[in-house]
């Protein structure tokens, strides 16, 4: 069984640029959630995708957007990067859409905005 | 809406000593409760969860937690810690009747000294 993978591991961007982060779900999972974890904080929910549709969104501006593909992998896109976007971005996969209780997390992508 | 308060940002303890990490939550509805562990430069791993039934929940690596509805608490305990337990621990709560998207606390850093 393959776990949740994320790419890249680290990246550095400049303020105003755009970034795309990628996530591959655990085998058999059809739901992906994205979280932002700032330094010294707990993860904050960005949004969730179930069967390629956005299925819930946290308190993040529209410049945070996402996609889920037919194979249930997912992308997180952030436009017009700001310094405060520097964080660890975590992807979590789960089964059965909104009724899924247990989430499996990937190792994260560390984004630094300068 | 739910919220989670982890009462200690850092807990130092000696190896083989017992430890308790405290978590209080606030919610107007029935909840599910979780504890996750995060090792340096890694994603989150589920330690244990409370969904229903017995209020004493046993998890991996010898950890357990007790759900106390009247005190709205879900404290994590281990009778004897090991150096390898040094990590960040997150308590999380989700509604039992919704999208199950967890709200995380800010984390407690457990530091085990030899």
PDB file of N, CA, C and O in Angstrom, chain A residues 8-77:
ATOM      1  N   UNK A   8       6.984  19.428  -4.493  1.00  0.00           N
ATOM      2  CA  UNK A   8       8.329  19.097  -4.042  1.00  0.00           C
ATOM      3  C   UNK A   8       8.412  19.062  -2.510  1.00  0.00           C
ATOM      4  O   UNK A   8       7.438  19.377  -1.843  1.00  0.00           O
ATOM      5  N   UNK A   9       9.571  18.729  -2.006  1.00  0.00           N
ATOM      6  CA  UNK A   9       9.782  18.699  -0.554  1.00  0.00           C
ATOM      7  C   UNK A   9       9.944  20.120  -0.022  1.00  0.00           C
ATOM      8  O   UNK A   9       9.397  20.466   1.027  1.00  0.00           O
ATOM      9  N   UNK A  10      10.733  20.883  -0.723  1.00  0.00           N
ATOM     10  CA  UNK A  10      10.977  22.279  -0.356  1.00  0.00           C
ATOM     11  C   UNK A  10      10.947  23.118  -1.622  1.00  0.00           C
ATOM     12  O   UNK A  10      11.280  22.627  -2.695  1.00  0.00           O
ATOM     13  N   UNK A  11      10.573  24.384  -1.471  1.00  0.00           N
ATOM     14  CA  UNK A  11      10.794  25.321  -2.547  1.00  0.00           C
ATOM     15  C   UNK A  11      10.784  26.746  -2.021  1.00  0.00           C
ATOM     16  O   UNK A  11      10.186  27.028  -0.977  1.00  0.00           O
ATOM     17  N   UNK A  12      11.466  27.585  -2.766  1.00  0.00           N
ATOM     18  CA  UNK A  12      11.580  28.996  -2.406  1.00  0.00           C
ATOM     19  C   UNK A  12      11.025  29.818  -3.559  1.00  0.00           C
ATOM     20  O   UNK A  12      11.391  29.617  -4.714  1.00  0.00           O
ATOM     21  N   UNK A  13      10.120  30.733  -3.220  1.00  0.00           N
ATOM     22  CA  UNK A  13       9.514  31.601  -4.223  1.00  0.00           C
ATOM     23  C   UNK A  13       9.635  33.056  -3.768  1.00  0.00           C
ATOM     24  O   UNK A  13       9.867  33.341  -2.588  1.00  0.00           O
ATOM     25  N   UNK A  14       9.430  33.939  -4.726  1.00  0.00           N
ATOM     26  CA  UNK A  14       9.469  35.368  -4.452  1.00  0.00           C
ATOM     27  C   UNK A  14       8.044  35.901  -4.335  1.00  0.00           C
ATOM     28  O   UNK A  14       7.124  35.413  -5.028  1.00  0.00           O
ATOM     29  N   UNK A  15       7.887  36.887  -3.487  1.00  0.00           N
ATOM     30  CA  UNK A  15       6.573  37.516  -3.311  1.00  0.00           C
ATOM     31  C   UNK A  15       5.992  37.915  -4.665  1.00  0.00           C
ATOM     32  O   UNK A  15       6.692  38.482  -5.508  1.00  0.00           O
ATOM     33  N   UNK A  16       4.708  37.633  -4.870  1.00  0.00           N
ATOM     34  CA  UNK A  16       4.028  37.945  -6.113  1.00  0.00           C
ATOM     35  C   UNK A  16       3.996  36.800  -7.114  1.00  0.00           C
ATOM     36  O   UNK A  16       3.175  36.805  -8.047  1.00  0.00           O
ATOM     37  N   UNK A  17       4.867  35.813  -6.931  1.00  0.00           N
ATOM     38  CA  UNK A  17       4.887  34.675  -7.847  1.00  0.00           C
ATOM     39  C   UNK A  17       3.731  33.721  -7.550  1.00  0.00           C
ATOM     40  O   UNK A  17       2.961  33.884  -6.593  1.00  0.00           O
ATOM     41  N   UNK A  18       3.642  32.702  -8.394  1.00  0.00           N
ATOM     42  CA  UNK A  18       2.625  31.669  -8.240  1.00  0.00           C
ATOM     43  C   UNK A  18       3.326  30.336  -7.979  1.00  0.00           C
ATOM     44  O   UNK A  18       4.465  30.122  -8.409  1.00  0.00           O
ATOM     45  N   UNK A  19       2.642  29.436  -7.265  1.00  0.00           N
ATOM     46  CA  UNK A  19       3.246  28.145  -6.957  1.00  0.00           C
ATOM     47  C   UNK A  19       2.191  27.039  -7.071  1.00  0.00           C
ATOM     48  O   UNK A  19       0.997  27.284  -6.834  1.00  0.00           O
ATOM     49  N   UNK A  20       2.652  25.867  -7.474  1.00  0.00           N
ATOM     50  CA  UNK A  20       1.786  24.682  -7.527  1.00  0.00           C
ATOM     51  C   UNK A  20       2.418  23.561  -6.724  1.00  0.00           C
ATOM     52  O   UNK A  20       3.586  23.209  -6.946  1.00  0.00           O
ATOM     53  N   UNK A  21       1.665  23.028  -5.777  1.00  0.00           N
ATOM     54  CA  UNK A  21       2.109  21.905  -4.966  1.00  0.00           C
ATOM     55  C   UNK A  21       1.281  20.688  -5.344  1.00  0.00           C
ATOM     56  O   UNK A  21       0.094  20.803  -5.665  1.00  0.00           O
ATOM     57  N   UNK A  22       1.912  19.502  -5.258  1.00  0.00           N
ATOM     58  CA  UNK A  22       1.253  18.296  -5.724  1.00  0.00           C
ATOM     59  C   UNK A  22       1.156  17.236  -4.638  1.00  0.00           C
ATOM     60  O   UNK A  22       2.019  17.155  -3.745  1.00  0.00           O
ATOM     61  N   UNK A  23       0.112  16.417  -4.740  1.00  0.00           N
ATOM     62  CA  UNK A  23      -0.146  15.398  -3.734  1.00  0.00           C
ATOM     63  C   UNK A  23      -0.705  14.154  -4.416  1.00  0.00           C
ATOM     64  O   UNK A  23      -1.626  14.260  -5.248  1.00  0.00           O
ATOM     65  N   UNK A  24      -0.183  13.010  -4.069  1.00  0.00           N
ATOM     66  CA  UNK A  24      -0.734  11.734  -4.514  1.00  0.00           C
ATOM     67  C   UNK A  24      -1.379  11.047  -3.323  1.00  0.00           C
ATOM     68  O   UNK A  24      -0.739  10.865  -2.287  1.00  0.00           O
ATOM     69  N   UNK A  25      -2.638  10.691  -3.472  1.00  0.00           N
ATOM     70  CA  UNK A  25      -3.393  10.083  -2.373  1.00  0.00           C
ATOM     71  C   UNK A  25      -2.917   8.677  -2.067  1.00  0.00           C
ATOM     72  O   UNK A  25      -2.298   8.022  -2.897  1.00  0.00           O
ATOM     73  N   UNK A  26      -3.248   8.233  -0.879  1.00  0.00           N
ATOM     74  CA  UNK A  26      -3.030   6.825  -0.543  1.00  0.00           C
ATOM     75  C   UNK A  26      -3.938   5.985  -1.427  1.00  0.00           C
ATOM     76  O   UNK A  26      -5.059   6.388  -1.756  1.00  0.00           O
ATOM     77  N   UNK A  27      -3.442   4.827  -1.803  1.00  0.00           N
ATOM     78  CA  UNK A  27      -4.175   3.944  -2.684  1.00  0.00           C
ATOM     79  C   UNK A  27      -5.588   3.673  -2.160  1.00  0.00           C
ATOM     80  O   UNK A  27      -5.774   3.345  -0.986  1.00  0.00           O
ATOM     81  N   UNK A  28      -6.590   3.867  -3.040  1.00  0.00           N
ATOM     82  CA  UNK A  28      -7.975   3.587  -2.668  1.00  0.00           C
ATOM     83  C   UNK A  28      -8.714   4.759  -2.064  1.00  0.00           C
ATOM     84  O   UNK A  28      -9.929   4.688  -1.858  1.00  0.00           O
ATOM     85  N   UNK A  29      -8.015   5.849  -1.762  1.00  0.00           N
ATOM     86  CA  UNK A  29      -8.673   7.007  -1.165  1.00  0.00           C
ATOM     87  C   UNK A  29      -9.206   7.945  -2.239  1.00  0.00           C
ATOM     88  O   UNK A  29      -8.545   8.169  -3.263  1.00  0.00           O
ATOM     89  N   UNK A  30     -10.388   8.531  -2.003  1.00  0.00           N
ATOM     90  CA  UNK A  30     -11.011   9.388  -3.005  1.00  0.00           C
ATOM     91  C   UNK A  30     -11.173  10.836  -2.551  1.00  0.00           C
ATOM     92  O   UNK A  30     -11.805  11.637  -3.232  1.00  0.00           O
ATOM     93  N   UNK A  31     -10.630  11.172  -1.396  1.00  0.00           N
ATOM     94  CA  UNK A  31     -10.793  12.520  -0.845  1.00  0.00           C
ATOM     95  C   UNK A  31      -9.435  13.065  -0.448  1.00  0.00           C
ATOM     96  O   UNK A  31      -8.621  12.344   0.148  1.00  0.00           O
ATOM     97  N   UNK A  32      -9.212  14.325  -0.789  1.00  0.00           N
ATOM     98  CA  UNK A  32      -7.952  14.981  -0.437  1.00  0.00           C
ATOM     99  C   UNK A  32      -8.244  16.295   0.268  1.00  0.00           C
ATOM    100  O   UNK A  32      -9.092  17.074  -0.181  1.00  0.00           O
ATOM    101  N   UNK A  33      -7.544  16.530   1.367  1.00  0.00           N
ATOM    102  CA  UNK A  33      -7.649  17.798   2.092  1.00  0.00           C
ATOM    103  C   UNK A  33      -6.280  18.445   2.143  1.00  0.00           C
ATOM    104  O   UNK A  33      -5.264  17.751   2.231  1.00  0.00           O
ATOM    105  N   UNK A  34      -6.263  19.757   2.092  1.00  0.00           N
ATOM    106  CA  UNK A  34      -5.021  20.525   2.183  1.00  0.00           C
ATOM    107  C   UNK A  34      -5.039  21.388   3.436  1.00  0.00           C
ATOM    108  O   UNK A  34      -6.076  21.979   3.789  1.00  0.00           O
ATOM    109  N   UNK A  35      -3.872  21.474   4.086  1.00  0.00           N
ATOM    110  CA  UNK A  35      -3.710  22.253   5.295  1.00  0.00           C
ATOM    111  C   UNK A  35      -2.456  23.123   5.180  1.00  0.00           C
ATOM    112  O   UNK A  35      -1.465  22.735   4.553  1.00  0.00           O
ATOM    113  N   UNK A  36      -2.516  24.272   5.836  1.00  0.00           N
ATOM    114  CA  UNK A  36      -1.352  25.143   5.966  1.00  0.00           C
ATOM    115  C   UNK A  36      -0.902  25.116   7.424  1.00  0.00           C
ATOM    116  O   UNK A  36      -1.704  25.340   8.329  1.00  0.00           O
ATOM    117  N   UNK A  37       0.365  24.827   7.652  1.00  0.00           N
ATOM    118  CA  UNK A  37       0.896  24.812   9.012  1.00  0.00           C
ATOM    119  C   UNK A  37       2.014  25.835   9.109  1.00  0.00           C
ATOM    120  O   UNK A  37       3.140  25.599   8.661  1.00  0.00           O
ATOM    121  N   UNK A  38       1.700  26.976   9.688  1.00  0.00           N
ATOM    122  CA  UNK A  38       2.721  27.994   9.920  1.00  0.00           C
ATOM    123  C   UNK A  38       3.620  27.543  11.063  1.00  0.00           C
ATOM    124  O   UNK A  38       3.249  26.692  11.876  1.00  0.00           O
ATOM    125  N   UNK A  39       4.793  28.128  11.137  1.00  0.00           N
ATOM    126  CA  UNK A  39       5.773  27.738  12.143  1.00  0.00           C
ATOM    127  C   UNK A  39       5.208  27.915  13.550  1.00  0.00           C
ATOM    128  O   UNK A  39       4.663  28.971  13.886  1.00  0.00           O
ATOM    129  N   UNK A  40       5.260  26.854  14.342  1.00  0.00           N
ATOM    130  CA  UNK A  40       4.790  26.930  15.714  1.00  0.00           C
ATOM    131  C   UNK A  40       3.281  26.863  15.877  1.00  0.00           C
ATOM    132  O   UNK A  40       2.763  27.104  16.971  1.00  0.00           O
ATOM    133  N   UNK A  41       2.577  26.533  14.805  1.00  0.00           N
ATOM    134  CA  UNK A  41       1.115  26.477  14.850  1.00  0.00           C
ATOM    135  C   UNK A  41       0.616  25.089  14.463  1.00  0.00           C
ATOM    136  O   UNK A  41       1.364  24.274  13.912  1.00  0.00           O
ATOM    137  N   UNK A  42      -0.653  24.844  14.727  1.00  0.00           N
ATOM    138  CA  UNK A  42      -1.286  23.629  14.241  1.00  0.00           C
ATOM    139  C   UNK A  42      -1.728  23.807  12.801  1.00  0.00           C
ATOM    140  O   UNK A  42      -1.803  24.940  12.299  1.00  0.00           O
ATOM    141  N   UNK A  43      -2.008  22.731  12.115  1.00  0.00           N
ATOM    142  CA  UNK A  43      -2.493  22.832  10.730  1.00  0.00           C
ATOM    143  C   UNK A  43      -3.828  23.568  10.646  1.00  0.00           C
ATOM    144  O   UNK A  43      -4.702  23.365  11.476  1.00  0.00           O
ATOM    145  N   UNK A  44      -3.945  24.409   9.615  1.00  0.00           N
ATOM    146  CA  UNK A  44      -5.188  25.125   9.347  1.00  0.00           C
ATOM    147  C   UNK A  44      -5.773  24.593   8.038  1.00  0.00           C
ATOM    148  O   UNK A  44      -5.075  24.539   7.022  1.00  0.00           O
ATOM    149  N   UNK A  45      -7.050  24.247   8.071  1.00  0.00           N
ATOM    150  CA  UNK A  45      -7.720  23.662   6.911  1.00  0.00           C
ATOM    151  C   UNK A  45      -7.875  24.685   5.798  1.00  0.00           C
ATOM    152  O   UNK A  45      -8.397  25.786   6.024  1.00  0.00           O
ATOM    153  N   UNK A  46      -7.429  24.309   4.583  1.00  0.00           N
ATOM    154  CA  UNK A  46      -7.576  25.186   3.411  1.00  0.00           C
ATOM    155  C   UNK A  46      -8.824  24.780   2.630  1.00  0.00           C
ATOM    156  O   UNK A  46      -9.745  25.585   2.449  1.00  0.00           O
ATOM    157  N   UNK A  47      -8.841  23.572   2.105  1.00  0.00           N
ATOM    158  CA  UNK A  47     -10.024  23.037   1.420  1.00  0.00           C
ATOM    159  C   UNK A  47      -9.900  21.534   1.259  1.00  0.00           C
ATOM    160  O   UNK A  47      -8.863  20.937   1.537  1.00  0.00           O
ATOM    161  N   UNK A  48     -11.028  20.954   0.834  1.00  0.00           N
ATOM    162  CA  UNK A  48     -11.096  19.514   0.611  1.00  0.00           C
ATOM    163  C   UNK A  48     -11.708  19.250  -0.759  1.00  0.00           C
ATOM    164  O   UNK A  48     -12.623  19.958  -1.185  1.00  0.00           O
ATOM    165  N   UNK A  49     -11.217  18.195  -1.414  1.00  0.00           N
ATOM    166  CA  UNK A  49     -11.762  17.769  -2.689  1.00  0.00           C
ATOM    167  C   UNK A  49     -12.239  16.327  -2.591  1.00  0.00           C
ATOM    168  O   UNK A  49     -11.554  15.463  -2.047  1.00  0.00           O
ATOM    169  N   UNK A  50     -13.431  16.103  -3.138  1.00  0.00           N
ATOM    170  CA  UNK A  50     -14.014  14.770  -3.177  1.00  0.00           C
ATOM    171  C   UNK A  50     -14.526  14.544  -4.587  1.00  0.00           C
ATOM    172  O   UNK A  50     -15.346  15.330  -5.075  1.00  0.00           O
ATOM    173  N   UNK A  51     -14.018  13.505  -5.222  1.00  0.00           N
ATOM    174  CA  UNK A  51     -14.425  13.168  -6.592  1.00  0.00           C
ATOM    175  C   UNK A  51     -14.360  14.391  -7.499  1.00  0.00           C
ATOM    176  O   UNK A  51     -15.319  14.708  -8.214  1.00  0.00           O
ATOM    177  N   UNK A  52     -13.235  15.085  -7.424  1.00  0.00           N
ATOM    178  CA  UNK A  52     -12.883  16.202  -8.308  1.00  0.00           C
ATOM    179  C   UNK A  52     -13.665  17.489  -8.047  1.00  0.00           C
ATOM    180  O   UNK A  52     -13.519  18.462  -8.799  1.00  0.00           O
ATOM    181  N   UNK A  53     -14.463  17.540  -6.982  1.00  0.00           N
ATOM    182  CA  UNK A  53     -15.214  18.752  -6.665  1.00  0.00           C
ATOM    183  C   UNK A  53     -14.765  19.299  -5.304  1.00  0.00           C
ATOM    184  O   UNK A  53     -14.515  18.507  -4.377  1.00  0.00           O
ATOM    185  N   UNK A  54     -14.694  20.622  -5.184  1.00  0.00           N
ATOM    186  CA  UNK A  54     -14.395  21.205  -3.883  1.00  0.00           C
ATOM    187  C   UNK A  54     -15.540  20.904  -2.923  1.00  0.00           C
ATOM    188  O   UNK A  54     -16.715  21.152  -3.245  1.00  0.00           O
ATOM    189  N   UNK A  55     -15.194  20.442  -1.748  1.00  0.00           N
ATOM    190  CA  UNK A  55     -16.173  19.872  -0.827  1.00  0.00           C
ATOM    191  C   UNK A  55     -16.147  20.533   0.540  1.00  0.00           C
ATOM    192  O   UNK A  55     -16.618  19.980   1.510  1.00  0.00           O
ATOM    193  N   UNK A  56     -15.571  21.698   0.622  1.00  0.00           N
ATOM    194  CA  UNK A  56     -15.448  22.390   1.894  1.00  0.00           C
ATOM    195  C   UNK A  56     -14.235  23.280   1.810  1.00  0.00           C
ATOM    196  O   UNK A  56     -13.238  22.928   1.166  1.00  0.00           O
ATOM    197  N   UNK A  57     -14.312  24.443   2.452  1.00  0.00           N
ATOM    198  CA  UNK A  57     -13.231  25.401   2.361  1.00  0.00           C
ATOM    199  C   UNK A  57     -13.081  26.116   3.688  1.00  0.00           C
ATOM    200  O   UNK A  57     -14.072  26.469   4.336  1.00  0.00           O
ATOM    201  N   UNK A  58     -11.843  26.329   4.072  1.00  0.00           N
ATOM    202  CA  UNK A  58     -11.563  27.082   5.288  1.00  0.00           C
ATOM    203  C   UNK A  58     -11.473  28.569   4.987  1.00  0.00           C
ATOM    204  O   UNK A  58     -11.825  29.030   3.898  1.00  0.00           O
ATOM    205  N   UNK A  59     -10.965  29.323   5.928  1.00  0.00           N
ATOM    206  CA  UNK A  59     -10.907  30.776   5.818  1.00  0.00           C
ATOM    207  C   UNK A  59      -9.652  31.224   5.065  1.00  0.00           C
ATOM    208  O   UNK A  59      -8.759  31.848   5.641  1.00  0.00           O
ATOM    209  N   UNK A  60      -9.585  30.884   3.801  1.00  0.00           N
ATOM    210  CA  UNK A  60      -8.452  31.266   2.949  1.00  0.00           C
ATOM    211  C   UNK A  60      -8.976  32.018   1.732  1.00  0.00           C
ATOM    212  O   UNK A  60     -10.056  31.703   1.224  1.00  0.00           O
ATOM    213  N   UNK A  61      -8.211  33.007   1.247  1.00  0.00           N
ATOM    214  CA  UNK A  61      -8.682  33.824   0.117  1.00  0.00           C
ATOM    215  C   UNK A  61      -8.713  33.023  -1.176  1.00  0.00           C
ATOM    216  O   UNK A  61      -8.090  31.954  -1.281  1.00  0.00           O
ATOM    217  N   UNK A  62      -9.398  33.552  -2.206  1.00  0.00           N
ATOM    218  CA  UNK A  62      -9.551  32.846  -3.486  1.00  0.00           C
ATOM    219  C   UNK A  62      -8.241  32.589  -4.216  1.00  0.00           C
ATOM    220  O   UNK A  62      -8.198  31.732  -5.107  1.00  0.00           O
ATOM    221  N   UNK A  63      -7.167  33.295  -3.853  1.00  0.00           N
ATOM    222  CA  UNK A  63      -5.906  33.033  -4.551  1.00  0.00           C
ATOM    223  C   UNK A  63      -5.333  31.649  -4.182  1.00  0.00           C
ATOM    224  O   UNK A  63      -4.382  31.203  -4.811  1.00  0.00           O
ATOM    225  N   UNK A  64      -5.935  31.010  -3.189  1.00  0.00           N
ATOM    226  CA  UNK A  64      -5.653  29.599  -2.905  1.00  0.00           C
ATOM    227  C   UNK A  64      -6.703  28.783  -3.659  1.00  0.00           C
ATOM    228  O   UNK A  64      -7.909  28.905  -3.392  1.00  0.00           O
ATOM    229  N   UNK A  65      -6.247  27.980  -4.604  1.00  0.00           N
ATOM    230  CA  UNK A  65      -7.191  27.169  -5.367  1.00  0.00           C
ATOM    231  C   UNK A  65      -6.625  25.766  -5.528  1.00  0.00           C
ATOM    232  O   UNK A  65      -5.434  25.527  -5.286  1.00  0.00           O
ATOM    233  N   UNK A  66      -7.485  24.851  -5.964  1.00  0.00           N
ATOM    234  CA  UNK A  66      -7.019  23.480  -6.074  1.00  0.00           C
ATOM    235  C   UNK A  66      -7.677  22.733  -7.198  1.00  0.00           C
ATOM    236  O   UNK A  66      -8.597  23.222  -7.863  1.00  0.00           O
ATOM    237  N   UNK A  67      -7.170  21.531  -7.392  1.00  0.00           N
ATOM    238  CA  UNK A  67      -7.724  20.609  -8.376  1.00  0.00           C
ATOM    239  C   UNK A  67      -7.589  19.204  -7.834  1.00  0.00           C
ATOM    240  O   UNK A  67      -6.641  18.898  -7.101  1.00  0.00           O
ATOM    241  N   UNK A  68      -8.528  18.347  -8.217  1.00  0.00           N
ATOM    242  CA  UNK A  68      -8.356  16.917  -7.985  1.00  0.00           C
ATOM    243  C   UNK A  68      -8.560  16.224  -9.316  1.00  0.00           C
ATOM    244  O   UNK A  68      -9.476  16.566 -10.069  1.00  0.00           O
ATOM    245  N   UNK A  69      -7.728  15.261  -9.595  1.00  0.00           N
ATOM    246  CA  UNK A  69      -7.743  14.589 -10.888  1.00  0.00           C
ATOM    247  C   UNK A  69      -8.467  13.252 -10.785  1.00  0.00           C
ATOM    248  O   UNK A  69      -8.712  12.754  -9.677  1.00  0.00           O
ATOM    249  N   UNK A  70      -8.823  12.655 -11.940  1.00  0.00           N
ATOM    250  CA  UNK A  70      -9.557  11.374 -11.908  1.00  0.00           C
ATOM    251  C   UNK A  70      -8.858  10.280 -11.116  1.00  0.00           C
ATOM    252  O   UNK A  70      -9.510   9.383 -10.592  1.00  0.00           O
ATOM    253  N   UNK A  71      -7.530  10.334 -11.029  1.00  0.00           N
ATOM    254  CA  UNK A  71      -6.818   9.314 -10.233  1.00  0.00           C
ATOM    255  C   UNK A  71      -6.720   9.719  -8.761  1.00  0.00           C
ATOM    256  O   UNK A  71      -6.009   9.099  -7.990  1.00  0.00           O
ATOM    257  N   UNK A  72      -7.446  10.788  -8.391  1.00  0.00           N
ATOM    258  CA  UNK A  72      -7.554  11.308  -7.019  1.00  0.00           C
ATOM    259  C   UNK A  72      -6.312  12.031  -6.528  1.00  0.00           C
ATOM    260  O   UNK A  72      -6.295  12.476  -5.377  1.00  0.00           O
ATOM    261  N   UNK A  73      -5.299  12.202  -7.382  1.00  0.00           N
ATOM    262  CA  UNK A  73      -4.198  13.077  -6.992  1.00  0.00           C
ATOM    263  C   UNK A  73      -4.700  14.512  -7.011  1.00  0.00           C
ATOM    264  O   UNK A  73      -5.800  14.799  -7.520  1.00  0.00           O
ATOM    265  N   UNK A  74      -3.917  15.424  -6.445  1.00  0.00           N
ATOM    266  CA  UNK A  74      -4.433  16.777  -6.261  1.00  0.00           C
ATOM    267  C   UNK A  74      -3.318  17.804  -6.390  1.00  0.00           C
ATOM    268  O   UNK A  74      -2.131  17.487  -6.225  1.00  0.00           O
ATOM    269  N   UNK A  75      -3.719  19.018  -6.703  1.00  0.00           N
ATOM    270  CA  UNK A  75      -2.808  20.160  -6.729  1.00  0.00           C
ATOM    271  C   UNK A  75      -3.363  21.279  -5.870  1.00  0.00           C
ATOM    272  O   UNK A  75      -4.584  21.472  -5.788  1.00  0.00           O
ATOM    273  N   UNK A  76      -2.453  22.006  -5.245  1.00  0.00           N
ATOM    274  CA  UNK A  76      -2.782  23.253  -4.548  1.00  0.00           C
ATOM    275  C   UNK A  76      -2.040  24.358  -5.288  1.00  0.00           C
ATOM    276  O   UNK A  76      -0.821  24.277  -5.476  1.00  0.00           O
ATOM    277  N   UNK A  77      -2.773  25.368  -5.719  1.00  0.00           N
ATOM    278  CA  UNK A  77      -2.189  26.513  -6.401  1.00  0.00           C
ATOM    279  C   UNK A  77      -2.350  27.757  -5.537  1.00  0.00           C
ATOM    280  O   UNK A  77      -3.429  27.984  -4.984  1.00  0.00           O
TER     281      UNK A  77
END
